Tab-separated table of C-alpha atoms in Angstrom:
chain	number	residue	atom	x	y	z
K	1	MET	CA	45.019	-118.310	-47.460
K	2	SER	CA	46.901	-120.126	-44.724
K	3	ILE	CA	48.829	-118.986	-41.750
K	4	ALA	CA	51.721	-121.063	-40.490
K	5	SER	CA	51.925	-121.372	-36.735
K	6	GLY	CA	54.420	-123.958	-35.581
K	7	SER	CA	53.893	-127.317	-37.111
K	8	SER	CA	50.235	-126.906	-38.089
K	9	THR	CA	48.584	-124.961	-40.858
K	10	ARG	CA	45.161	-123.217	-40.165
K	11	HIS	CA	42.831	-121.905	-42.909
K	12	THR	CA	40.765	-118.687	-42.092
K	13	THR	CA	37.121	-118.287	-43.109
K	14	PRO	CA	35.550	-115.120	-44.671
K	15	GLU	CA	33.614	-114.432	-41.460
K	16	GLU	CA	36.836	-114.273	-39.496
K	17	LEU	CA	38.136	-111.550	-41.782
K	18	THR	CA	35.174	-109.158	-40.899
K	19	THR	CA	34.862	-106.996	-37.793
K	20	PRO	CA	32.051	-107.480	-35.209
K	21	GLU	CA	30.291	-104.342	-36.428
K	22	GLU	CA	30.291	-105.640	-39.977
K	23	ARG	CA	28.728	-108.897	-38.854
K	24	MET	CA	25.719	-107.013	-37.162
K	25	THR	CA	22.372	-106.783	-38.960
K	26	PRO	CA	21.039	-103.311	-40.026
K	27	GLU	CA	18.585	-103.276	-37.100
K	28	GLU	CA	21.394	-104.087	-34.652
K	29	ARG	CA	23.574	-101.304	-36.058
K	30	THR	CA	20.924	-98.570	-35.190
K	31	THR	CA	22.420	-96.028	-32.808
K	32	PRO	CA	20.564	-93.592	-30.459
K	33	GLU	CA	21.476	-90.799	-32.853
K	34	ASP	CA	19.577	-92.590	-35.592
K	35	LEU	CA	16.388	-92.489	-33.488
K	36	LYS	CA	16.384	-88.687	-33.296
K	37	THR	CA	14.213	-86.618	-35.604
K	38	PRO	CA	15.695	-84.017	-37.960
K	39	GLU	CA	14.514	-81.258	-35.645
K	40	ASP	CA	16.376	-82.857	-32.720
K	41	LEU	CA	19.529	-83.048	-34.791
K	42	LYS	CA	19.202	-79.448	-35.944
K	43	SER	CA	18.771	-77.915	-32.452
K	44	PRO	CA	20.597	-80.015	-29.870
K	45	GLU	CA	20.303	-78.827	-26.322
K	46	THR	CA	22.469	-79.593	-23.363
K	47	PRO	CA	21.246	-79.663	-19.777
K	48	GLY	CA	21.020	-76.164	-18.338
K	49	GLU	CA	20.693	-74.517	-21.749
K	50	LEU	CA	17.497	-73.041	-23.180
K	51	SER	CA	17.065	-72.745	-26.892
K	52	ALA	CA	16.256	-69.301	-28.209
K	53	PRO	CA	12.592	-68.839	-29.196
K	54	THR	CA	12.038	-69.083	-32.870
K	55	THR	CA	10.298	-66.360	-34.851
K	56	GLY	CA	6.483	-66.585	-34.752
K	57	THR	CA	6.223	-68.562	-31.499
K	58	SER	CA	5.306	-67.061	-28.140
K	59	SER	CA	7.649	-67.002	-25.195
K	60	ALA	CA	5.182	-68.965	-23.112
K	61	SER	CA	5.413	-71.964	-25.429
K	62	THR	CA	9.226	-72.086	-25.198
K	63	ASN	CA	9.437	-71.637	-21.434
K	64	GLU	CA	6.672	-74.017	-20.406
K	65	PRO	CA	7.817	-77.587	-19.668
K	66	ALA	CA	6.490	-80.402	-21.796
K	67	GLY	CA	3.286	-82.014	-20.594
K	68	VAL	CA	1.878	-78.889	-18.878
K	69	VAL	CA	-1.616	-77.944	-20.078
K	70	LEU	CA	-2.199	-74.205	-20.141
K	71	PRO	CA	-5.584	-73.015	-18.720
K	72	LEU	CA	-8.054	-71.946	-21.349
K	73	ALA	CA	-9.698	-68.522	-21.230
K	74	PRO	CA	-13.270	-68.689	-19.876
K	75	SER	CA	-15.735	-68.723	-22.700
K	76	ARG	CA	-18.683	-66.320	-22.716
K	77	PRO	CA	-22.081	-67.820	-21.907
K	78	ARG	CA	-23.979	-68.525	-25.067
K	79	LEU	CA	-27.448	-67.111	-25.506
K	80	ASP	CA	-30.031	-69.846	-25.247
K	81	LEU	CA	-32.512	-68.824	-27.923
K	82	PRO	CA	-35.130	-71.504	-27.126
K	83	SER	CA	-35.494	-70.114	-23.597
K	84	VAL	CA	-35.408	-66.428	-24.602
K	85	LEU	CA	-37.950	-66.508	-27.417
K	86	PRO	CA	-40.951	-67.458	-25.210
K	87	ARG	CA	-40.154	-64.548	-22.903
K	88	ILE	CA	-39.978	-62.109	-25.806
K	89	LEU	CA	-43.255	-63.397	-27.228
K	90	HIS	CA	-44.924	-63.169	-23.821
K	91	ALA	CA	-43.731	-59.562	-23.382
K	92	VAL	CA	-44.968	-58.614	-26.876
K	93	LEU	CA	-48.365	-60.214	-26.294
K	94	THR	CA	-48.709	-58.556	-22.900
K	95	GLY	CA	-47.861	-55.141	-24.314
K	96	ALA	CA	-50.254	-55.622	-27.221
K	97	THR	CA	-53.065	-56.668	-24.885
K	98	LYS	CA	-52.587	-53.650	-22.647
K	99	SER	CA	-52.487	-51.230	-25.574
K	100	VAL	CA	-55.575	-52.516	-27.419
K	101	ALA	CA	-57.945	-50.153	-25.583
K	102	ILE	CA	-55.699	-47.125	-26.180
K	103	VAL	CA	-55.351	-47.945	-29.883
K	104	ALA	CA	-59.129	-48.377	-30.186
K	105	LEU	CA	-59.734	-44.995	-28.532
K	106	LEU	CA	-57.278	-43.219	-30.836
K	107	LEU	CA	-58.774	-44.941	-33.875
K	108	ALA	CA	-62.294	-43.867	-32.885
K	109	TRP	CA	-60.993	-40.345	-32.246
K	110	GLU	CA	-59.492	-40.265	-35.749
K	111	LEU	CA	-62.482	-41.713	-37.612
K	112	ALA	CA	-65.431	-40.073	-35.816
K	113	PRO	CA	-64.721	-36.496	-37.046
K	114	ARG	CA	-63.842	-37.674	-40.560
K	115	PHE	CA	-67.113	-39.571	-40.975
K	116	GLY	CA	-69.173	-36.687	-39.589
K	117	LEU	CA	-70.170	-38.388	-36.348
K	118	VAL	CA	-68.971	-35.338	-34.409
K	119	ASP	CA	-68.230	-31.763	-35.399
K	120	PRO	CA	-64.532	-31.597	-36.420
K	121	THR	CA	-64.442	-27.957	-35.332
K	122	PHE	CA	-64.792	-28.915	-31.676
K	123	LEU	CA	-63.233	-32.383	-31.884
K	124	PRO	CA	-60.583	-32.448	-34.621
K	125	PRO	CA	-59.083	-35.794	-35.727
K	126	PHE	CA	-56.249	-37.155	-33.660
K	127	SER	CA	-53.800	-36.657	-36.522
K	128	GLU	CA	-54.423	-32.886	-36.399
K	129	VAL	CA	-53.950	-32.915	-32.633
K	130	ALA	CA	-50.671	-34.806	-33.043
K	131	GLN	CA	-49.518	-32.264	-35.637
K	132	ALA	CA	-50.384	-29.383	-33.291
K	133	TRP	CA	-48.546	-31.155	-30.456
K	134	TRP	CA	-45.440	-31.450	-32.622
K	135	GLU	CA	-45.625	-27.763	-33.512
K	136	LEU	CA	-45.788	-26.871	-29.814
K	137	VAL	CA	-42.748	-29.071	-29.225
K	138	ALA	CA	-40.854	-27.479	-32.122
K	139	ASN	CA	-41.431	-23.873	-31.014
K	140	GLY	CA	-40.671	-24.660	-27.350
K	141	GLN	CA	-44.044	-23.672	-25.902
K	142	LEU	CA	-44.891	-27.175	-24.705
K	143	ALA	CA	-41.552	-27.662	-22.965
K	144	ASP	CA	-41.730	-24.305	-21.155
K	145	ASN	CA	-45.299	-24.801	-19.943
K	146	ALA	CA	-44.733	-28.434	-18.979
K	147	GLN	CA	-41.621	-27.505	-16.991
K	148	ALA	CA	-43.513	-24.830	-15.056
K	149	SER	CA	-46.309	-27.264	-14.193
K	150	LEU	CA	-43.967	-30.107	-13.217
K	151	VAL	CA	-41.926	-27.901	-10.889
K	152	ARG	CA	-45.053	-26.745	-9.068
K	153	SER	CA	-46.659	-30.186	-8.969
K	154	PHE	CA	-43.586	-32.108	-7.797
K	155	SER	CA	-42.712	-29.447	-5.213
K	156	GLY	CA	-46.153	-29.587	-3.615
K	157	PHE	CA	-46.279	-33.378	-3.876
K	158	GLY	CA	-42.873	-33.798	-2.237
K	159	ILE	CA	-43.774	-31.488	0.645
K	160	ALA	CA	-47.040	-33.355	1.195
K	161	VAL	CA	-45.262	-36.719	1.324
K	162	ALA	CA	-42.573	-35.429	3.695
K	163	VAL	CA	-45.193	-34.054	6.109
K	164	SER	CA	-48.093	-36.495	5.838
K	165	VAL	CA	-46.262	-39.842	6.092
K	166	PRO	CA	-44.535	-39.159	9.458
K	167	LEU	CA	-47.666	-37.489	10.818
K	168	GLY	CA	-49.817	-40.426	9.713
K	169	LEU	CA	-47.432	-42.927	11.332
K	170	LEU	CA	-47.532	-40.942	14.564
K	171	ILE	CA	-51.317	-40.646	14.618
K	172	GLY	CA	-51.803	-44.303	13.718
K	173	TRP	CA	-49.329	-45.547	16.347
K	174	TYR	CA	-50.603	-43.462	19.278
K	175	ARG	CA	-54.307	-43.889	19.800
K	176	PRO	CA	-54.795	-40.800	22.047
K	177	VAL	CA	-53.380	-38.539	19.336
K	178	ALA	CA	-55.744	-40.074	16.785
K	179	ASP	CA	-58.767	-39.577	19.035
K	180	LEU	CA	-57.803	-35.938	19.570
K	181	LEU	CA	-57.195	-34.979	15.928
K	182	ASN	CA	-59.692	-37.195	14.117
K	183	PRO	CA	-62.682	-34.732	14.144
K	184	LEU	CA	-60.525	-31.899	12.800
K	185	LEU	CA	-59.013	-34.107	10.120
K	186	GLN	CA	-62.440	-35.210	8.942
K	187	VAL	CA	-63.470	-31.566	8.463
K	188	PHE	CA	-60.466	-30.799	6.240
K	189	LEU	CA	-60.827	-34.065	4.346
K	190	ASN	CA	-64.353	-33.208	3.254
K	191	THR	CA	-63.439	-29.674	2.187
K	192	ALA	CA	-62.568	-29.550	-1.510
K	193	ALA	CA	-59.167	-28.089	-2.301
K	194	LEU	CA	-60.431	-26.045	-5.246
K	195	ALA	CA	-63.069	-24.476	-2.986
K	196	LEU	CA	-60.229	-23.046	-0.896
K	197	LEU	CA	-58.276	-21.764	-3.898
K	198	PRO	CA	-59.588	-18.170	-3.536
K	199	VAL	CA	-58.543	-18.268	0.123
K	200	PHE	CA	-55.014	-19.327	-0.814
K	201	VAL	CA	-54.831	-16.589	-3.446
K	202	LEU	CA	-56.018	-13.939	-0.969
K	203	LEU	CA	-53.607	-15.051	1.737
K	204	LEU	CA	-50.545	-15.958	-0.345
K	205	GLY	CA	-50.991	-13.954	-3.523
K	206	ILE	CA	-51.260	-15.045	-7.124
K	207	GLY	CA	-47.643	-16.185	-7.444
K	208	GLU	CA	-45.990	-19.567	-7.093
K	209	THR	CA	-46.561	-19.859	-3.338
K	210	SER	CA	-50.336	-20.126	-3.599
K	211	LYS	CA	-50.189	-22.737	-6.372
K	212	ILE	CA	-47.704	-24.949	-4.521
K	213	SER	CA	-49.696	-24.557	-1.298
K	214	ILE	CA	-52.938	-25.683	-2.902
K	215	VAL	CA	-51.139	-28.761	-4.245
K	216	VAL	CA	-49.755	-29.526	-0.772
K	217	TYR	CA	-53.224	-29.213	0.733
K	218	ALA	CA	-54.835	-31.454	-1.890
K	219	CYS	CA	-52.153	-34.169	-1.664
K	220	ALA	CA	-51.801	-34.257	2.111
K	221	TRP	CA	-55.136	-35.877	2.961
K	222	PRO	CA	-54.998	-39.047	0.821
K	223	ILE	CA	-51.481	-39.740	2.068
K	224	LEU	CA	-52.323	-38.980	5.689
K	225	PHE	CA	-55.448	-41.119	5.983
K	226	ASN	CA	-53.970	-44.064	4.082
K	227	THR	CA	-50.915	-43.995	6.348
K	228	ILE	CA	-53.100	-43.973	9.466
K	229	SER	CA	-55.117	-46.884	8.083
K	230	ALA	CA	-51.934	-48.775	7.214
K	231	VAL	CA	-50.603	-48.602	10.778
K	232	ARG	CA	-53.905	-49.595	12.348
K	233	THR	CA	-54.511	-52.559	10.041
K	234	VAL	CA	-51.188	-54.346	10.519
K	235	ASP	CA	-51.708	-58.078	10.931
K	236	PRO	CA	-52.165	-58.761	14.684
K	237	THR	CA	-50.349	-62.092	14.280
K	238	LEU	CA	-47.202	-60.257	13.247
K	239	LEU	CA	-47.462	-57.980	16.259
K	240	ARG	CA	-47.893	-60.921	18.655
K	241	LEU	CA	-44.931	-62.740	17.168
K	242	ALA	CA	-42.766	-59.626	17.416
K	243	LYS	CA	-43.789	-59.016	21.023
K	244	SER	CA	-43.046	-62.634	21.897
K	245	MET	CA	-39.463	-61.995	20.772
K	246	ASP	CA	-39.180	-59.127	23.291
K	247	LEU	CA	-38.605	-56.484	20.649
K	248	SER	CA	-38.478	-52.923	21.882
K	249	ALA	CA	-41.004	-50.378	20.614
K	250	PRO	CA	-38.569	-48.720	18.159
K	251	ARG	CA	-37.449	-52.100	16.786
K	252	LEU	CA	-41.075	-53.269	16.528
K	253	PHE	CA	-41.951	-50.129	14.628
K	254	GLN	CA	-38.931	-50.495	12.310
K	255	LYS	CA	-39.111	-54.238	11.608
K	256	VAL	CA	-42.862	-54.854	11.562
K	257	ILE	CA	-45.002	-51.715	11.314
K	258	LEU	CA	-43.109	-49.893	8.569
K	259	PRO	CA	-42.684	-52.851	6.150
K	260	ALA	CA	-46.290	-53.943	6.603
K	261	SER	CA	-47.547	-50.381	5.980
K	262	VAL	CA	-45.763	-49.812	2.673
K	263	PRO	CA	-48.508	-51.085	0.292
K	264	THR	CA	-51.307	-49.048	1.855
K	265	VAL	CA	-49.133	-45.950	2.210
K	266	PHE	CA	-48.226	-46.101	-1.466
K	267	THR	CA	-51.884	-46.366	-2.379
K	268	GLY	CA	-52.359	-42.938	-0.819
K	269	ILE	CA	-49.194	-41.631	-2.471
K	270	ARG	CA	-50.397	-42.722	-5.909
K	271	LEU	CA	-53.757	-41.063	-5.331
K	272	ALA	CA	-51.971	-37.907	-4.267
K	273	GLY	CA	-49.827	-38.002	-7.416
K	274	ALA	CA	-52.946	-37.895	-9.607
K	275	VAL	CA	-54.541	-35.186	-7.452
K	276	SER	CA	-51.424	-33.003	-7.619
K	277	ILE	CA	-51.660	-32.665	-11.402
K	278	VAL	CA	-55.430	-32.178	-11.559
K	279	VAL	CA	-55.535	-29.498	-8.866
K	280	LEU	CA	-52.539	-27.685	-10.289
K	281	VAL	CA	-54.035	-27.490	-13.789
K	282	ALA	CA	-57.220	-26.022	-12.326
K	283	ALA	CA	-55.196	-23.493	-10.316
K	284	GLU	CA	-53.195	-22.494	-13.408
K	285	MET	CA	-56.392	-21.851	-15.339
K	286	ILE	CA	-57.461	-19.240	-12.796
K	287	GLY	CA	-54.300	-17.212	-12.480
K	288	ALA	CA	-50.997	-18.068	-14.135
K	289	LYS	CA	-48.750	-16.935	-16.949
K	290	ALA	CA	-47.204	-20.325	-17.662
K	291	GLY	CA	-48.111	-23.961	-17.238
K	292	LEU	CA	-50.177	-26.613	-18.975
K	293	GLY	CA	-53.371	-25.263	-17.433
K	294	TYR	CA	-52.522	-21.819	-18.782
K	295	LEU	CA	-51.797	-23.333	-22.227
K	296	ILE	CA	-55.166	-25.109	-22.330
K	297	ASN	CA	-57.056	-22.034	-21.170
K	298	ALA	CA	-55.282	-19.698	-23.599
K	299	SER	CA	-55.845	-22.104	-26.494
K	300	GLN	CA	-59.548	-22.183	-25.708
K	301	TYR	CA	-59.794	-18.369	-25.682
K	302	ASN	CA	-57.918	-18.160	-28.998
K	303	PHE	CA	-60.032	-20.974	-30.462
K	304	ALA	CA	-56.913	-23.029	-31.151
K	305	ILE	CA	-58.720	-26.310	-30.520
K	306	PRO	CA	-55.961	-28.710	-31.673
K	307	GLN	CA	-53.466	-26.991	-29.317
K	308	MET	CA	-55.968	-27.292	-26.483
K	309	TYR	CA	-56.296	-31.047	-26.995
K	310	ALA	CA	-52.518	-31.330	-27.306
K	311	GLY	CA	-52.188	-29.826	-23.816
K	312	ILE	CA	-54.810	-32.243	-22.464
K	313	VAL	CA	-53.023	-35.245	-23.998
K	314	THR	CA	-49.728	-34.063	-22.494
K	315	ILE	CA	-51.288	-33.918	-19.036
K	316	SER	CA	-52.627	-37.455	-19.437
K	317	VAL	CA	-49.246	-38.808	-20.530
K	318	ILE	CA	-47.469	-37.101	-17.610
K	319	GLY	CA	-50.012	-38.512	-15.163
K	320	VAL	CA	-49.635	-42.076	-16.473
K	321	ALA	CA	-45.836	-41.859	-16.441
K	322	PHE	CA	-45.797	-40.484	-12.892
K	323	ASN	CA	-48.107	-43.247	-11.690
K	324	GLN	CA	-45.917	-45.938	-13.290
K	325	LEU	CA	-42.870	-44.449	-11.584
K	326	LEU	CA	-44.603	-44.689	-8.220
K	327	VAL	CA	-45.585	-48.306	-8.975
K	328	VAL	CA	-41.943	-49.184	-9.643
K	329	VAL	CA	-40.846	-47.549	-6.375
K	330	GLU	CA	-43.585	-49.402	-4.482
K	331	LYS	CA	-42.471	-52.765	-5.899
K	332	ARG	CA	-38.893	-51.991	-4.932
K	333	LEU	CA	-39.801	-51.134	-1.333
K	334	SER	CA	-42.230	-54.038	-0.927
K	335	SER	CA	-40.176	-56.746	-2.652
K	336	TRP	CA	-40.397	-58.856	0.508
K	337	ARG	CA	-44.042	-59.647	-0.204
K	338	LEU	CA	-44.893	-62.977	-1.777
K	339	PRO	CA	-46.482	-62.775	-5.241
K	340	ALA	CA	-50.214	-63.356	-5.367
K	341	THR	CA	-51.177	-66.866	-6.414
K	342	SER	CA	-54.049	-67.459	-8.767
């Protein structure tokens, strides 16, 4: 093919007949639209527009800008079994060690009557006592008698604590008061509470007042004398340090005397807790129509020996539980003390 232009003739080549786009290689013909994914082509977005959230996706994922990392929810602490197992084993071994003596006593109690070592009429096996205890629980007798005894015992014990602790702090802090009252206190301390029971009955009658009063009298003296001893035996170094800081007498008493007296005071309180139950049971055996002492005495008269031992076991359990409660309270109030080192 030739094209005439003036006097000369010019032949065209095949490349001249193609357009510039046709002469580009496939890689050079790639447009920005070709680089988009099918999802980008399906849902184009213009600036200022937000695409509608698709079904099954949360609104937070559509509204959050790209590149933002959402905070993860705090994970729960995982239980570290290797560190927990030794504690559990230690607690089990400690409990087993403390209960060996009790288990041995109950086993001897069960086997001695069955092998004829003792007369089972007067000391029945522990299994029979446990059965009688359950029968008393089922018919409500044990609960009624235990409630009557606990009300009397705790009432007298609480009154004794409320009176004896402040009085002991006062006597221990002021030496002239101690010198004045000490002879009289020694007389009452050496007079048995049960010896005065007939006097309380004559003066106050055979009702609840005399029983609570005898408990108050029996519990007051251990608490009082231990509180006096606690105040007088405070470490003199602590007192000198407190006085060097120019503490007033009330502040000295509050910050030094009271905290240092807690262990010895609670020793007297724990002794009084045991005395309150023992004295009350004895008082209920003399004149009462309800209570654990009355239950034991009535069972003896009716020759219901298993019921009698069931009442005795109940008193022992109540005494141990009450003492453990006082130990917990003492540890709570004296948590400032350093643990004893071996």
